[in-house]
Amino acid sequence: MERIIMAHGSGGRLSHQLVQEIFQRHLSNDFLNQMNDATCLPGSEKLAITTDSFVVSPIFFRGGDIGKLAVCGTINDLAVAGAQPRYLSLAVILEEGFPIDDLERIVMSIAVTSRQAGVAIVCGDTKVVERGSADKIFINTTGIGSVQERLVGPHCIKPGDYVLISGTLGDHGISILADREGLEFETPVISDCAPLNHLIDSFYMPGVHCMRDPTRGGVGTTLNELARQAQVSILLEEEKLPLNPGVAGACGMLGLDPLYLANEGKVLVIVSPEAAERVLTQMRAHPLGKEAAVIGRVEEADPGLVLLETPLGGKRIVGMLEGEHLPRIC
């Protein structure tokens, strides 16, 4: 009998296979089949909805905690879909014996982060399970946003478009790994966990064709999703990938590929050549986009592929994440 393994939660190939072969197969409908970070609902008041669950370990890490992560993750899924985040629900599953002080610290973090993002927590639920039936605390958040006049998505991507990212790759993944395993790097790595809605408001303009936040599976897996949905290829330039020195050092030491490391405060933007420079300038003017960079371009040949051009001029295929890179990073 086939069973669930940790790699089914990696955000990589097995995650996509699980969604398609089990969930989408039985639950298929026009809304679910949009397969975007958030689903747009019909009606006189256009709304977008998304939901996410958080099981990160450790629950407190450099740059954030599970509460901040839960708010940012759901807000970001709405924002990259072109919606203005408005409301969140909050559901918490607690393990018997979990310290009340830790719970209050997490709820205070949720309050601060949601206020900073301009989003209200409007409903919630709490459950407690026996000791050993959960690991400390799990959180689910559902977000609702108002859909603005922002036509973005894989269907808007065109050959010739540029691929931008708002900052360095892999900060969150390495931060979680370091705290979990007690690792210290010469350059400390802090999670990039942050709400992206105000950053996106600052740079959005006509010519922005698609946005994604590259969380589980990293930039490599996210761009594979987009290449397949848009039926284009994407060529990345290795020398242009922005990396924190601590992340670069950790990847070199541990044999990790930064293209597959999780991010929780970065946005990938695919934009027309005409708007690329203006979008990049606006990104860099915002505190969350100071290290924004153009990292690649969209091409017509080899639809569905993501390629990486090396400093020596060679090219290699960047596939979806295989197996489990770093478990429970969000």
mmCIF file with all atom_site columns, C-alpha atoms in Angstrom, residues 4-175:
data_model
loop_
_atom_site.group_PDB
_atom_site.id
_atom_site.type_symbol
_atom_site.label_atom_id
_atom_site.label_alt_id
_atom_site.label_comp_id
_atom_site.label_asym_id
_atom_site.label_entity_id
_atom_site.label_seq_id
_atom_site.pdbx_PDB_ins_code
_atom_site.Cartn_x
_atom_site.Cartn_y
_atom_site.Cartn_z
_atom_site.occupancy
_atom_site.B_iso_or_equiv
_atom_site.pdbx_formal_charge
_atom_site.auth_seq_id
_atom_site.auth_comp_id
_atom_site.auth_asym_id
_atom_site.auth_atom_id
_atom_site.pdbx_PDB_model_num
ATOM 1   C CA . ILE A 1 4   ? 2.338   9.491  2.508   1.00 0.00 ? 4   ILE A CA 1
ATOM 2   C CA . ILE A 1 5   ? 6.009   10.376 2.973   1.00 0.00 ? 5   ILE A CA 1
ATOM 3   C CA . MET A 1 6   ? 7.601   13.677 4.013   1.00 0.00 ? 6   MET A CA 1
ATOM 4   C CA . ALA A 1 7   ? 8.439   14.528 0.387   1.00 0.00 ? 7   ALA A CA 1
ATOM 5   C CA . HIS A 1 8   ? 4.702   14.833 -0.322  1.00 0.00 ? 8   HIS A CA 1
ATOM 6   C CA . GLY A 1 9   ? 4.846   18.058 1.715   1.00 0.00 ? 9   GLY A CA 1
ATOM 7   C CA . SER A 1 10  ? 7.966   19.521 0.097   1.00 0.00 ? 10  SER A CA 1
ATOM 8   C CA . GLY A 1 11  ? 6.207   21.668 -2.498  1.00 0.00 ? 11  GLY A CA 1
ATOM 9   C CA . GLY A 1 12  ? 8.085   19.745 -5.205  1.00 0.00 ? 12  GLY A CA 1
ATOM 10  C CA . ARG A 1 13  ? 7.173   17.088 -7.748  1.00 0.00 ? 13  ARG A CA 1
ATOM 11  C CA . LEU A 1 14  ? 5.505   14.693 -5.286  1.00 0.00 ? 14  LEU A CA 1
ATOM 12  C CA . SER A 1 15  ? 3.420   17.508 -3.774  1.00 0.00 ? 15  SER A CA 1
ATOM 13  C CA . HIS A 1 16  ? 2.116   18.423 -7.216  1.00 0.00 ? 16  HIS A CA 1
ATOM 14  C CA . GLN A 1 17  ? 1.465   14.789 -8.045  1.00 0.00 ? 17  GLN A CA 1
ATOM 15  C CA . LEU A 1 18  ? -0.509  14.329 -4.808  1.00 0.00 ? 18  LEU A CA 1
ATOM 16  C CA . VAL A 1 19  ? -2.660  17.399 -5.500  1.00 0.00 ? 19  VAL A CA 1
ATOM 17  C CA . GLN A 1 20  ? -3.378  16.413 -9.086  1.00 0.00 ? 20  GLN A CA 1
ATOM 18  C CA . GLU A 1 21  ? -3.953  12.684 -8.607  1.00 0.00 ? 21  GLU A CA 1
ATOM 19  C CA . ILE A 1 22  ? -5.949  12.793 -5.363  1.00 0.00 ? 22  ILE A CA 1
ATOM 20  C CA . PHE A 1 23  ? -7.406  16.206 -4.554  1.00 0.00 ? 23  PHE A CA 1
ATOM 21  C CA . GLN A 1 24  ? -7.912  17.696 -8.003  1.00 0.00 ? 24  GLN A CA 1
ATOM 22  C CA . ARG A 1 25  ? -9.102  14.400 -9.432  1.00 0.00 ? 25  ARG A CA 1
ATOM 23  C CA . HIS A 1 26  ? -11.993 14.143 -6.968  1.00 0.00 ? 26  HIS A CA 1
ATOM 24  C CA . LEU A 1 27  ? -12.706 17.812 -6.208  1.00 0.00 ? 27  LEU A CA 1
ATOM 25  C CA . SER A 1 28  ? -12.216 19.349 -9.655  1.00 0.00 ? 28  SER A CA 1
ATOM 26  C CA . ASN A 1 29  ? -14.200 22.505 -10.443 1.00 0.00 ? 29  ASN A CA 1
ATOM 27  C CA . ASP A 1 30  ? -13.634 25.795 -12.251 1.00 0.00 ? 30  ASP A CA 1
ATOM 28  C CA . PHE A 1 31  ? -12.449 27.557 -9.086  1.00 0.00 ? 31  PHE A CA 1
ATOM 29  C CA . LEU A 1 32  ? -10.063 24.886 -7.818  1.00 0.00 ? 32  LEU A CA 1
ATOM 30  C CA . ASN A 1 33  ? -8.702  24.328 -11.303 1.00 0.00 ? 33  ASN A CA 1
ATOM 31  C CA . GLN A 1 34  ? -7.340  27.872 -11.437 1.00 0.00 ? 34  GLN A CA 1
ATOM 32  C CA . MET A 1 35  ? -4.415  26.329 -9.487  1.00 0.00 ? 35  MET A CA 1
ATOM 33  C CA . ASN A 1 36  ? -3.101  29.737 -8.452  1.00 0.00 ? 36  ASN A CA 1
ATOM 34  C CA . ASP A 1 37  ? -1.994  31.015 -5.042  1.00 0.00 ? 37  ASP A CA 1
ATOM 35  C CA . ALA A 1 38  ? -5.512  32.407 -4.520  1.00 0.00 ? 38  ALA A CA 1
ATOM 36  C CA . THR A 1 39  ? -8.842  31.737 -6.227  1.00 0.00 ? 39  THR A CA 1
ATOM 37  C CA . CYS A 1 40  ? -10.930 34.554 -7.670  1.00 0.00 ? 40  CYS A CA 1
ATOM 38  C CA . LEU A 1 41  ? -14.651 34.244 -6.939  1.00 0.00 ? 41  LEU A CA 1
ATOM 39  C CA . PRO A 1 42  ? -17.457 35.622 -9.140  1.00 0.00 ? 42  PRO A CA 1
ATOM 40  C CA . GLY A 1 43  ? -20.038 38.188 -8.048  1.00 0.00 ? 43  GLY A CA 1
ATOM 41  C CA . SER A 1 44  ? -20.696 41.892 -7.949  1.00 0.00 ? 44  SER A CA 1
ATOM 42  C CA . GLU A 1 45  ? -17.947 42.387 -5.357  1.00 0.00 ? 45  GLU A CA 1
ATOM 43  C CA . LYS A 1 46  ? -14.942 40.558 -6.752  1.00 0.00 ? 46  LYS A CA 1
ATOM 44  C CA . LEU A 1 47  ? -13.176 38.600 -4.051  1.00 0.00 ? 47  LEU A CA 1
ATOM 45  C CA . ALA A 1 48  ? -10.170 36.316 -3.832  1.00 0.00 ? 48  ALA A CA 1
ATOM 46  C CA . ILE A 1 49  ? -9.750  33.564 -1.247  1.00 0.00 ? 49  ILE A CA 1
ATOM 47  C CA . THR A 1 50  ? -6.810  31.445 -0.150  1.00 0.00 ? 50  THR A CA 1
ATOM 48  C CA . THR A 1 51  ? -5.974  29.126 2.755   1.00 0.00 ? 51  THR A CA 1
ATOM 49  C CA . ASP A 1 52  ? -2.741  27.808 4.235   1.00 0.00 ? 52  ASP A CA 1
ATOM 50  C CA . SER A 1 53  ? -1.584  25.670 7.142   1.00 0.00 ? 53  SER A CA 1
ATOM 51  C CA . PHE A 1 54  ? 1.618   26.097 9.122   1.00 0.00 ? 54  PHE A CA 1
ATOM 52  C CA . VAL A 1 55  ? 3.601   23.376 10.899  1.00 0.00 ? 55  VAL A CA 1
ATOM 53  C CA . VAL A 1 56  ? 7.057   24.984 10.985  1.00 0.00 ? 56  VAL A CA 1
ATOM 54  C CA . SER A 1 57  ? 9.660   23.602 13.377  1.00 0.00 ? 57  SER A CA 1
ATOM 55  C CA . PRO A 1 58  ? 11.049  25.294 15.401  1.00 0.00 ? 58  PRO A CA 1
ATOM 56  C CA . ILE A 1 59  ? 8.078   27.527 16.149  1.00 0.00 ? 59  ILE A CA 1
ATOM 57  C CA . PHE A 1 60  ? 10.388  30.439 17.075  1.00 0.00 ? 60  PHE A CA 1
ATOM 58  C CA . PHE A 1 61  ? 13.222  31.248 14.685  1.00 0.00 ? 61  PHE A CA 1
ATOM 59  C CA . ARG A 1 62  ? 15.523  34.124 13.772  1.00 0.00 ? 62  ARG A CA 1
ATOM 60  C CA . GLY A 1 63  ? 13.312  36.657 12.029  1.00 0.00 ? 63  GLY A CA 1
ATOM 61  C CA . GLY A 1 64  ? 9.934   35.359 13.125  1.00 0.00 ? 64  GLY A CA 1
ATOM 62  C CA . ASP A 1 65  ? 7.721   32.659 14.575  1.00 0.00 ? 65  ASP A CA 1
ATOM 63  C CA . ILE A 1 66  ? 4.873   30.433 13.473  1.00 0.00 ? 66  ILE A CA 1
ATOM 64  C CA . GLY A 1 67  ? 2.338   33.217 14.114  1.00 0.00 ? 67  GLY A CA 1
ATOM 65  C CA . LYS A 1 68  ? 4.075   35.827 11.982  1.00 0.00 ? 68  LYS A CA 1
ATOM 66  C CA . LEU A 1 69  ? 4.626   33.196 9.299   1.00 0.00 ? 69  LEU A CA 1
ATOM 67  C CA . ALA A 1 70  ? 0.931   32.253 9.244   1.00 0.00 ? 70  ALA A CA 1
ATOM 68  C CA . VAL A 1 71  ? -0.140  35.856 8.678   1.00 0.00 ? 71  VAL A CA 1
ATOM 69  C CA . CYS A 1 72  ? 2.533   36.630 6.084   1.00 0.00 ? 72  CYS A CA 1
ATOM 70  C CA . GLY A 1 73  ? 2.064   33.423 4.117   1.00 0.00 ? 73  GLY A CA 1
ATOM 71  C CA . THR A 1 74  ? -1.649  33.935 3.564   1.00 0.00 ? 74  THR A CA 1
ATOM 72  C CA . ILE A 1 75  ? -1.393  37.674 2.917   1.00 0.00 ? 75  ILE A CA 1
ATOM 73  C CA . ASN A 1 76  ? 1.316   37.030 0.332   1.00 0.00 ? 76  ASN A CA 1
ATOM 74  C CA . ASP A 1 77  ? -0.744  34.431 -1.534  1.00 0.00 ? 77  ASP A CA 1
ATOM 75  C CA . LEU A 1 78  ? -3.507  37.015 -1.935  1.00 0.00 ? 78  LEU A CA 1
ATOM 76  C CA . ALA A 1 79  ? -1.170  39.854 -2.887  1.00 0.00 ? 79  ALA A CA 1
ATOM 77  C CA . VAL A 1 80  ? 0.667   37.969 -5.650  1.00 0.00 ? 80  VAL A CA 1
ATOM 78  C CA . ALA A 1 81  ? -2.710  37.036 -7.144  1.00 0.00 ? 81  ALA A CA 1
ATOM 79  C CA . GLY A 1 82  ? -3.445  40.739 -7.640  1.00 0.00 ? 82  GLY A CA 1
ATOM 80  C CA . ALA A 1 83  ? -5.778  41.066 -4.641  1.00 0.00 ? 83  ALA A CA 1
ATOM 81  C CA . GLN A 1 84  ? -5.705  43.519 -1.748  1.00 0.00 ? 84  GLN A CA 1
ATOM 82  C CA . PRO A 1 85  ? -5.686  41.434 1.477   1.00 0.00 ? 85  PRO A CA 1
ATOM 83  C CA . ARG A 1 86  ? -8.535  42.415 3.821   1.00 0.00 ? 86  ARG A CA 1
ATOM 84  C CA . TYR A 1 87  ? -9.505  39.685 6.298   1.00 0.00 ? 87  TYR A CA 1
ATOM 85  C CA . LEU A 1 88  ? -8.009  36.556 7.869   1.00 0.00 ? 88  LEU A CA 1
ATOM 86  C CA . SER A 1 89  ? -9.444  33.657 9.809   1.00 0.00 ? 89  SER A CA 1
ATOM 87  C CA . LEU A 1 90  ? -7.246  31.986 12.428  1.00 0.00 ? 90  LEU A CA 1
ATOM 88  C CA . ALA A 1 91  ? -7.516  28.341 13.481  1.00 0.00 ? 91  ALA A CA 1
ATOM 89  C CA . VAL A 1 92  ? -5.102  26.924 16.061  1.00 0.00 ? 92  VAL A CA 1
ATOM 90  C CA . ILE A 1 93  ? -4.472  23.305 17.068  1.00 0.00 ? 93  ILE A CA 1
ATOM 91  C CA . LEU A 1 94  ? -2.647  23.033 20.399  1.00 0.00 ? 94  LEU A CA 1
ATOM 92  C CA . GLU A 1 95  ? -0.916  20.081 21.994  1.00 0.00 ? 95  GLU A CA 1
ATOM 93  C CA . GLU A 1 96  ? -1.753  19.366 25.622  1.00 0.00 ? 96  GLU A CA 1
ATOM 94  C CA . GLY A 1 97  ? 1.010   20.822 27.787  1.00 0.00 ? 97  GLY A CA 1
ATOM 95  C CA . PHE A 1 98  ? 1.924   23.675 25.446  1.00 0.00 ? 98  PHE A CA 1
ATOM 96  C CA . PRO A 1 99  ? 3.052   26.706 27.537  1.00 0.00 ? 99  PRO A CA 1
ATOM 97  C CA . ILE A 1 100 ? 0.457   29.495 27.744  1.00 0.00 ? 100 ILE A CA 1
ATOM 98  C CA . ASP A 1 101 ? 3.276   32.069 27.685  1.00 0.00 ? 101 ASP A CA 1
ATOM 99  C CA . ASP A 1 102 ? 4.445   30.741 24.303  1.00 0.00 ? 102 ASP A CA 1
ATOM 100 C CA . LEU A 1 103 ? 0.886   30.851 22.981  1.00 0.00 ? 103 LEU A CA 1
ATOM 101 C CA . GLU A 1 104 ? 0.490   34.471 24.059  1.00 0.00 ? 104 GLU A CA 1
ATOM 102 C CA . ARG A 1 105 ? 3.832   35.376 22.479  1.00 0.00 ? 105 ARG A CA 1
ATOM 103 C CA . ILE A 1 106 ? 2.651   33.872 19.177  1.00 0.00 ? 106 ILE A CA 1
ATOM 104 C CA . VAL A 1 107 ? -0.746  35.598 19.316  1.00 0.00 ? 107 VAL A CA 1
ATOM 105 C CA . MET A 1 108 ? 0.947   38.931 20.032  1.00 0.00 ? 108 MET A CA 1
ATOM 106 C CA . SER A 1 109 ? 3.130   38.376 16.970  1.00 0.00 ? 109 SER A CA 1
ATOM 107 C CA . ILE A 1 110 ? 0.011   37.650 14.897  1.00 0.00 ? 110 ILE A CA 1
ATOM 108 C CA . ALA A 1 111 ? -1.542  40.899 16.131  1.00 0.00 ? 111 ALA A CA 1
ATOM 109 C CA . VAL A 1 112 ? 1.518   43.011 15.313  1.00 0.00 ? 112 VAL A CA 1
ATOM 110 C CA . THR A 1 113 ? 2.009   41.503 11.848  1.00 0.00 ? 113 THR A CA 1
ATOM 111 C CA . SER A 1 114 ? -1.640  41.765 10.822  1.00 0.00 ? 114 SER A CA 1
ATOM 112 C CA . ARG A 1 115 ? -1.778  45.416 11.940  1.00 0.00 ? 115 ARG A CA 1
ATOM 113 C CA . GLN A 1 116 ? 1.377   46.226 9.970   1.00 0.00 ? 116 GLN A CA 1
ATOM 114 C CA . ALA A 1 117 ? -0.180  44.656 6.881   1.00 0.00 ? 117 ALA A CA 1
ATOM 115 C CA . GLY A 1 118 ? -3.539  46.383 7.375   1.00 0.00 ? 118 GLY A CA 1
ATOM 116 C CA . VAL A 1 119 ? -5.449  43.122 7.686   1.00 0.00 ? 119 VAL A CA 1
ATOM 117 C CA . ALA A 1 120 ? -8.017  42.163 10.350  1.00 0.00 ? 120 ALA A CA 1
ATOM 118 C CA . ILE A 1 121 ? -8.391  38.765 12.060  1.00 0.00 ? 121 ILE A CA 1
ATOM 119 C CA . VAL A 1 122 ? -12.193 38.376 11.901  1.00 0.00 ? 122 VAL A CA 1
ATOM 120 C CA . CYS A 1 123 ? -12.904 34.815 13.081  1.00 0.00 ? 123 CYS A CA 1
ATOM 121 C CA . GLY A 1 124 ? -11.135 31.811 14.518  1.00 0.00 ? 124 GLY A CA 1
ATOM 122 C CA . ASP A 1 125 ? -11.179 28.417 16.175  1.00 0.00 ? 125 ASP A CA 1
ATOM 123 C CA . THR A 1 126 ? -9.120  26.591 18.808  1.00 0.00 ? 126 THR A CA 1
ATOM 124 C CA . LYS A 1 127 ? -8.710  22.853 19.354  1.00 0.00 ? 127 LYS A CA 1
ATOM 125 C CA . VAL A 1 128 ? -6.574  20.970 21.901  1.00 0.00 ? 128 VAL A CA 1
ATOM 126 C CA . VAL A 1 129 ? -5.323  17.420 21.314  1.00 0.00 ? 129 VAL A CA 1
ATOM 127 C CA . GLU A 1 130 ? -3.697  14.922 23.664  1.00 0.00 ? 130 GLU A CA 1
ATOM 128 C CA . ARG A 1 131 ? 0.018   15.162 24.391  1.00 0.00 ? 131 ARG A CA 1
ATOM 129 C CA . GLY A 1 132 ? 1.873   13.489 21.522  1.00 0.00 ? 132 GLY A CA 1
ATOM 130 C CA . SER A 1 133 ? -0.973  13.879 19.003  1.00 0.00 ? 133 SER A CA 1
ATOM 131 C CA . ALA A 1 134 ? 0.519   17.105 17.594  1.00 0.00 ? 134 ALA A CA 1
ATOM 132 C CA . ASP A 1 135 ? 3.840   18.932 17.811  1.00 0.00 ? 135 ASP A CA 1
ATOM 133 C CA . LYS A 1 136 ? 3.239   21.952 20.074  1.00 0.00 ? 136 LYS A CA 1
ATOM 134 C CA . ILE A 1 137 ? 1.084   24.145 17.794  1.00 0.00 ? 137 ILE A CA 1
ATOM 135 C CA . PHE A 1 138 ? -0.284  24.068 14.239  1.00 0.00 ? 138 PHE A CA 1
ATOM 136 C CA . ILE A 1 139 ? -2.024  27.056 12.627  1.00 0.00 ? 139 ILE A CA 1
ATOM 137 C CA . ASN A 1 140 ? -4.375  27.464 9.669   1.00 0.00 ? 140 ASN A CA 1
ATOM 138 C CA . THR A 1 141 ? -5.229  30.860 8.189   1.00 0.00 ? 141 THR A CA 1
ATOM 139 C CA . THR A 1 142 ? -7.717  31.645 5.438   1.00 0.00 ? 142 THR A CA 1
ATOM 140 C CA . GLY A 1 143 ? -7.519  35.005 3.717   1.00 0.00 ? 143 GLY A CA 1
ATOM 141 C CA . ILE A 1 144 ? -10.038 37.075 1.773   1.00 0.00 ? 144 ILE A CA 1
ATOM 142 C CA . GLY A 1 145 ? -9.038  39.987 -0.420  1.00 0.00 ? 145 GLY A CA 1
ATOM 143 C CA . SER A 1 146 ? -10.646 42.394 -2.826  1.00 0.00 ? 146 SER A CA 1
ATOM 144 C CA . VAL A 1 147 ? -9.646  41.880 -6.447  1.00 0.00 ? 147 VAL A CA 1
ATOM 145 C CA . GLN A 1 148 ? -8.195  45.031 -7.948  1.00 0.00 ? 148 GLN A CA 1
ATOM 146 C CA . GLU A 1 149 ? -7.768  45.923 -11.598 1.00 0.00 ? 149 GLU A CA 1
ATOM 147 C CA . ARG A 1 150 ? -4.605  43.852 -11.737 1.00 0.00 ? 150 ARG A CA 1
ATOM 148 C CA . LEU A 1 151 ? -4.698  41.297 -14.528 1.00 0.00 ? 151 LEU A CA 1
ATOM 149 C CA . VAL A 1 152 ? -1.875  38.956 -13.531 1.00 0.00 ? 152 VAL A CA 1
ATOM 150 C CA . GLY A 1 153 ? -1.313  35.245 -13.943 1.00 0.00 ? 153 GLY A CA 1
ATOM 151 C CA . PRO A 1 154 ? 0.473   32.615 -16.018 1.00 0.00 ? 154 PRO A CA 1
ATOM 152 C CA . HIS A 1 155 ? -1.848  33.322 -18.958 1.00 0.00 ? 155 HIS A CA 1
ATOM 153 C CA . CYS A 1 156 ? -0.322  36.828 -19.224 1.00 0.00 ? 156 CYS A CA 1
ATOM 154 C CA . ILE A 1 157 ? 3.310   35.650 -19.514 1.00 0.00 ? 157 ILE A CA 1
ATOM 155 C CA . LYS A 1 158 ? 4.884   36.284 -22.930 1.00 0.00 ? 158 LYS A CA 1
ATOM 156 C CA . PRO A 1 159 ? 8.215   35.380 -24.574 1.00 0.00 ? 159 PRO A CA 1
ATOM 157 C CA . GLY A 1 160 ? 10.604  38.287 -24.082 1.00 0.00 ? 160 GLY A CA 1
ATOM 158 C CA . ASP A 1 161 ? 9.365   39.080 -20.564 1.00 0.00 ? 161 ASP A CA 1
ATOM 159 C CA . TYR A 1 162 ? 11.940  39.577 -17.820 1.00 0.00 ? 162 TYR A CA 1
ATOM 160 C CA . VAL A 1 163 ? 12.047  37.624 -14.550 1.00 0.00 ? 163 VAL A CA 1
ATOM 161 C CA . LEU A 1 164 ? 12.686  39.729 -11.424 1.00 0.00 ? 164 LEU A CA 1
ATOM 162 C CA . ILE A 1 165 ? 13.003  38.783 -7.779  1.00 0.00 ? 165 ILE A CA 1
ATOM 163 C CA . SER A 1 166 ? 12.683  41.240 -4.892  1.00 0.00 ? 166 SER A CA 1
ATOM 164 C CA . GLY A 1 167 ? 15.782  40.073 -3.012  1.00 0.00 ? 167 GLY A CA 1
ATOM 165 C CA . THR A 1 168 ? 18.075  37.265 -1.906  1.00 0.00 ? 168 THR A CA 1
ATOM 166 C CA . LEU A 1 169 ? 17.171  33.589 -2.269  1.00 0.00 ? 169 LEU A CA 1
ATOM 167 C CA . GLY A 1 170 ? 16.780  31.019 0.480   1.00 0.00 ? 170 GLY A CA 1
ATOM 168 C CA . ASP A 1 171 ? 17.044  33.155 3.629   1.00 0.00 ? 171 ASP A CA 1
ATOM 169 C CA . HIS A 1 172 ? 14.039  31.521 5.320   1.00 0.00 ? 172 HIS A CA 1
ATOM 170 C CA . GLY A 1 173 ? 15.077  27.949 4.534   1.00 0.00 ? 173 GLY A CA 1
ATOM 171 C CA . ILE A 1 174 ? 18.605  28.387 5.872   1.00 0.00 ? 174 ILE A CA 1
ATOM 172 C CA . SER A 1 175 ? 17.369  30.292 8.945   1.00 0.00 ? 175 SER A CA 1
#
